[in-house]
Amino acid sequence: MDEYINIFKALSDATRLKIVWLLTNIDEKICVSEIVEVLDEYQYNVSRHLKILKKAKLVEEIKEGKWVFYYLTPINSEFRQLIQETIKTIPESQMNKEIHKCKILLAERPK
Amino acid sequence: MDEYINIFKALSDATRLKIVWLLTNIDEKICVSEIVEVLDEYQYNVSRHLKILKKAKLVEEIKEGKWVFYYLTPINSEFRQLIQETIKTIPESQMNKEIHKCKILLAERPK
DNA sequence: TCAACATATGCGTTTTTGCGCATATGAAAA
DNA sequence: TTTTCATATGCGCAAAAACGCATATGTTGA
């Protein structure tokens, strides 16, 4: 039961829900400083929220040089699958500012 | 956004998740004292948790004499629909004790 | 090797949440 | 109309969560 509760708990904070929403909708890895910019939140808070999402097994990380990129943990259960579908139903209109900033950021990424 | 967060928050407590799980799986109205017995939790806590579920619009109540029966709020959004499907994926094995007690209780109900 | 950058974390404080106890409210039964 | 039963809630406390600040860690580039 704790496993399910941890997931709901992880999603019951605005910053964390926004992070998961972004990851769900952009379908890209994204690094901490990008999240900081998109969500306009302190770096130390973003790091801490990511740690909570990681503990709930919603995200994983991969280090690339100075950066740490986060992405959605590959789906591994029906529960998790439905959690993702649930999040997909949250409309963009709830995230106008953030999605706009995010698109600009991703476009500016050097290849 | 708050609306979504309130729902996730409502589900991120063991007692409340169990209540919603029961309501989802038995497909019946159930009154406070029945929940108290099934979950083996204090009456005042059950009442309080129900209040939180009500605030999140996951449940509604109907008064019948001395009793107050609670039931799932009829589905009114895609988000809510998927929340319910998500909860359905939580297996009975997580709720052995409770579902057993509940079945006995429902069977003993006077018609 | 040292400065600059990206990320994580320890510590103390504030806010939120959950709980126990007592009691209030409201309906039904005696 | 008084008692009993079912439910709700006010209050105080304890535990948990979130935050701000400072700083640690780790990597890259000068």
Coordinates of C-alpha atoms (C1' of nucleotides) in Angstrom, one line a residue:
Chain A
M1 CA 0.0 0.0 0.0
D2 CA 2.9 2.4 0.8
E3 CA 4.1 2.2 -2.7
Y4 CA 0.8 3.6 -4.0
I5 CA 0.6 6.2 -1.3
N6 CA 4.1 7.4 -2.1
I7 CA 3.1 7.9 -5.7
F8 CA 0.0 9.9 -4.8
K9 CA 2.0 11.9 -2.2
A10 CA 4.7 12.6 -4.7
L11 CA 2.0 14.1 -7.0
S12 CA 0.3 16.1 -4.4
D13 CA 2.6 19.1 -4.6
A14 CA 2.4 21.8 -7.3
T15 CA 6.1 21.8 -8.1
R16 CA 6.3 18.1 -8.4
L17 CA 3.1 17.7 -10.3
K18 CA 4.3 20.3 -12.8
I19 CA 7.6 18.5 -13.2
V20 CA 5.9 15.2 -14.0
W21 CA 3.4 17.0 -16.2
L22 CA 6.3 18.5 -18.2
L23 CA 8.1 15.3 -18.5
T24 CA 4.9 13.6 -19.6
N25 CA 4.1 16.2 -22.2
I26 CA 7.5 17.1 -23.7
D27 CA 8.8 13.5 -24.0
E28 CA 12.4 14.6 -23.5
K29 CA 15.0 14.4 -20.7
I30 CA 15.4 17.7 -18.9
C31 CA 18.1 18.9 -16.6
V32 CA 17.7 20.6 -13.2
S33 CA 18.6 24.1 -14.3
E34 CA 16.1 23.9 -17.1
I35 CA 13.4 22.9 -14.6
V36 CA 14.5 25.8 -12.4
E37 CA 14.1 28.2 -15.2
V38 CA 10.8 26.8 -16.5
L39 CA 9.1 26.6 -13.1
D40 CA 10.8 29.7 -11.7
E41 CA 11.6 27.9 -8.5
Y42 CA 14.8 27.8 -6.4
Q43 CA 17.4 25.3 -7.5
Y44 CA 17.6 23.7 -4.1
N45 CA 13.9 23.2 -4.0
V46 CA 13.8 21.6 -7.5
S47 CA 16.6 19.3 -6.5
R48 CA 14.7 18.3 -3.4
H49 CA 11.4 17.7 -5.2
L50 CA 13.2 15.6 -7.8
K51 CA 14.6 13.5 -5.0
I52 CA 11.1 12.8 -3.8
L53 CA 9.9 11.9 -7.3
K54 CA 12.9 9.6 -7.5
K55 CA 12.0 7.9 -4.2
A56 CA 8.4 7.4 -5.6
K57 CA 10.0 5.8 -8.7
L58 CA 8.3 8.3 -11.0
V59 CA 11.6 9.6 -12.4
E60 CA 15.2 8.5 -12.9
E61 CA 18.3 10.4 -13.6
I62 CA 21.3 10.2 -15.9
K63 CA 24.4 12.3 -15.4
E64 CA 25.9 14.0 -18.4
G65 CA 29.0 16.0 -17.5
K66 CA 28.0 18.8 -15.2
W67 CA 24.3 18.2 -15.7
V68 CA 21.9 15.7 -14.4
F69 CA 19.0 14.9 -16.7
Y70 CA 15.7 13.6 -15.3
Y71 CA 13.2 11.6 -17.2
L72 CA 10.1 9.5 -16.5
T73 CA 10.8 6.0 -15.2
P74 CA 9.7 3.5 -17.9
I75 CA 6.3 2.2 -17.2
N76 CA 6.4 -1.0 -15.2
S77 CA 2.9 -1.6 -13.9
E78 CA -0.7 -1.1 -14.8
F79 CA -1.0 1.3 -11.9
R80 CA 1.8 3.4 -13.2
Q81 CA 0.5 3.3 -16.7
L82 CA -2.8 4.8 -15.5
I83 CA -1.1 7.4 -13.4
Q84 CA 0.6 8.6 -16.6
E85 CA -2.7 8.6 -18.5
T86 CA -4.3 10.5 -15.6
I87 CA -1.6 13.2 -15.8
K88 CA -2.0 13.5 -19.5
T89 CA -5.6 14.6 -19.0
I90 CA -4.4 17.7 -17.1
P91 CA -4.8 20.4 -19.8
E92 CA -2.1 22.6 -21.1
S93 CA -4.2 25.6 -20.0
Q94 CA -3.1 24.8 -16.5
M95 CA 0.5 25.3 -17.5
N96 CA 0.5 28.1 -20.0
K97 CA 3.5 30.0 -18.6
E98 CA 5.5 26.9 -18.0
I99 CA 5.0 25.1 -21.3
H100 CA 5.8 28.3 -23.2
K101 CA 9.1 28.8 -21.4
C102 CA 9.9 25.2 -21.8
K103 CA 9.4 25.2 -25.6
I104 CA 11.7 28.1 -25.9
L105 CA 14.3 26.5 -23.8
L106 CA 14.2 23.2 -25.7
A107 CA 14.4 25.1 -29.0
E108 CA 17.5 26.9 -27.8
R109 CA 19.3 23.8 -26.8
P110 CA 22.6 23.3 -28.6
K111 CA 22.8 20.1 -30.5
Chain B
M1 CA -4.1 23.0 -10.6
D2 CA -5.3 23.0 -7.0
E3 CA -8.2 20.8 -8.0
Y4 CA -5.8 18.0 -9.2
I5 CA -3.5 18.4 -6.3
N6 CA -6.4 18.1 -3.8
I7 CA -7.3 14.8 -5.3
F8 CA -3.8 13.4 -5.2
K9 CA -3.5 14.7 -1.6
A10 CA -6.8 13.1 -0.7
L11 CA -5.5 9.8 -1.9
S12 CA -2.1 10.0 -0.2
D13 CA -3.2 8.7 3.1
A14 CA -3.7 5.1 3.9
T15 CA -7.1 5.5 5.6
R16 CA -8.5 7.6 2.8
L17 CA -7.1 5.5 0.0
K18 CA -8.6 2.4 1.7
I19 CA -12.0 4.2 1.9
V20 CA -11.9 5.1 -1.8
W21 CA -10.7 1.6 -2.7
L22 CA -13.6 0.0 -0.8
L23 CA -16.2 2.3 -2.4
T24 CA -14.7 1.6 -5.8
N25 CA -14.7 -2.2 -5.3
I26 CA -18.0 -2.8 -3.5
D27 CA -20.1 -0.5 -5.6
E28 CA -22.4 0.3 -2.6
K29 CA -23.1 3.2 -0.3
I30 CA -21.5 2.7 3.1
C31 CA -22.1 4.5 6.3
V32 CA -19.5 5.9 8.8
S33 CA -19.9 3.2 11.4
E34 CA -19.4 0.5 8.8
I35 CA -16.2 2.1 7.6
V36 CA -15.1 2.4 11.3
E37 CA -15.6 -1.3 11.7
V38 CA -14.0 -2.4 8.4
L39 CA -10.9 -0.3 8.8
D40 CA -10.7 -0.6 12.6
E41 CA -10.1 3.1 12.9
Y42 CA -11.6 5.6 15.4
Q43 CA -14.9 7.1 14.4
Y44 CA -13.7 10.7 14.7
N45 CA -10.8 10.0 12.4
V46 CA -13.0 8.3 9.8
S47 CA -15.3 11.3 9.9
R48 CA -12.4 13.6 9.4
H49 CA -11.0 11.7 6.5
L50 CA -14.4 11.6 4.9
K51 CA -14.5 15.3 5.1
I52 CA -11.2 15.6 3.3
L53 CA -12.5 13.2 0.5
K54 CA -15.6 15.3 0.3
K55 CA -13.6 18.5 -0.1
A56 CA -11.7 16.8 -2.9
K57 CA -15.0 15.9 -4.5
L58 CA -14.2 12.2 -4.5
V59 CA -17.2 11.3 -2.3
E60 CA -20.6 12.6 -1.5
E61 CA -23.0 11.9 1.4
I62 CA -26.6 11.1 1.9
K63 CA -28.3 11.1 5.2
E64 CA -30.7 8.4 6.1
G65 CA -32.1 8.7 9.6
K66 CA -29.3 8.5 12.1
W67 CA -26.9 7.4 9.5
V68 CA -24.8 9.1 6.9
F69 CA -24.0 7.1 3.8
Y70 CA -21.0 7.9 1.7
Y71 CA -20.5 7.0 -2.0
L72 CA -18.2 7.9 -4.9
T73 CA -19.1 11.2 -6.6
P74 CA -20.4 10.3 -10.1
I75 CA -17.6 10.6 -12.6
N76 CA -17.6 14.0 -14.2
S77 CA -14.2 14.4 -15.9
E78 CA -11.7 12.3 -17.8
F79 CA -9.2 13.0 -15.0
R80 CA -11.6 11.6 -12.4
Q81 CA -12.4 8.6 -14.6
L82 CA -8.7 7.7 -14.8
I83 CA -8.3 8.2 -11.1
Q84 CA -10.9 5.6 -10.6
E85 CA -9.3 3.2 -13.1
T86 CA -6.0 3.8 -11.4
I87 CA -7.5 2.8 -8.0
K88 CA -9.0 -0.3 -9.5
T89 CA -5.6 -1.6 -10.3
I90 CA -4.6 -1.7 -6.6
P91 CA -5.0 -5.4 -6.0
E92 CA -7.3 -7.0 -3.3
S93 CA -4.3 -8.6 -1.8
Q94 CA -3.4 -5.2 -0.4
M95 CA -6.7 -5.1 1.4
N96 CA -7.3 -8.7 2.6
K97 CA -8.5 -8.0 6.1
E98 CA -10.6 -5.1 5.1
I99 CA -12.4 -6.6 2.2
H100 CA -13.2 -9.7 4.3
K101 CA -14.7 -7.7 7.1
C102 CA -16.6 -5.6 4.6
K103 CA -18.2 -8.5 2.8
I104 CA -19.4 -10.0 6.1
L105 CA -20.8 -6.6 7.1
L106 CA -22.7 -6.1 3.9
A107 CA -24.1 -9.6 4.1
E108 CA -25.4 -8.9 7.6
R109 CA -27.2 -5.7 6.6
P110 CA -30.9 -5.8 7.2
K111 CA -33.0 -5.3 4.1
Chain C
dT1 C1' 45.7 23.9 -9.9
dC2 C1' 42.1 27.1 -9.6
dA3 C1' 37.8 29.4 -10.8
dA4 C1' 33.2 28.8 -12.5
dC5 C1' 29.3 26.2 -13.0
dA6 C1' 25.6 22.6 -11.9
dT7 C1' 23.6 20.0 -8.4
dA8 C1' 22.8 18.2 -3.7
dT9 C1' 22.2 18.5 1.2
dG10 C1' 22.6 19.9 6.3
dC11 C1' 20.3 22.9 9.6
dG12 C1' 16.9 25.6 11.6
dT13 C1' 12.2 27.5 11.0
dT14 C1' 7.5 27.6 9.5
dT15 C1' 3.5 25.3 7.7
dT16 C1' 0.6 21.5 7.2
dT17 C1' -1.2 17.2 8.5
dG18 C1' -2.9 13.6 11.5
dC19 C1' -4.3 12.3 15.9
dG20 C1' -6.3 11.8 20.7
dC21 C1' -9.6 13.5 23.7
dA22 C1' -13.6 15.7 24.9
dT23 C1' -17.7 17.4 23.5
dA24 C1' -21.3 19.2 20.3
dT25 C1' -25.1 18.1 17.1
dG26 C1' -28.9 15.8 15.5
dA27 C1' -32.0 11.9 14.9
dA28 C1' -34.5 8.0 16.8
dA29 C1' -36.1 5.1 20.5
dA30 C1' -37.8 4.5 25.0
Chain D
dT1 C1' -38.8 14.7 26.9
dT2 C1' -35.1 12.1 28.2
dT3 C1' -31.9 8.7 26.8
dT4 C1' -29.3 6.5 23.4
dC5 C1' -27.1 6.0 19.1
dA6 C1' -24.5 8.0 14.9
dT7 C1' -21.7 11.4 13.3
dA8 C1' -19.1 15.8 13.4
dT9 C1' -15.9 19.1 15.3
dG10 C1' -13.0 22.3 18.5
dC11 C1' -8.6 22.2 20.8
dG12 C1' -3.9 21.0 21.8
dC13 C1' -0.1 18.3 20.5
dA14 C1' 3.2 15.6 17.7
dA15 C1' 5.0 14.2 13.4
dA16 C1' 5.9 15.3 8.7
dA17 C1' 6.6 18.3 4.9
dA18 C1' 8.3 22.4 2.7
dC19 C1' 11.2 26.1 2.7
dG20 C1' 15.3 29.6 3.0
dC21 C1' 20.0 30.0 3.7
dA22 C1' 24.4 28.5 3.6
dT23 C1' 27.5 25.3 2.0
dA24 C1' 29.2 20.8 0.3
dT25 C1' 30.2 17.9 -3.8
dG26 C1' 31.5 17.1 -8.3
dT27 C1' 32.6 18.5 -13.0
dT28 C1' 34.6 21.3 -16.6
dG29 C1' 37.4 24.7 -18.6
dA30 C1' 40.9 28.4 -18.0

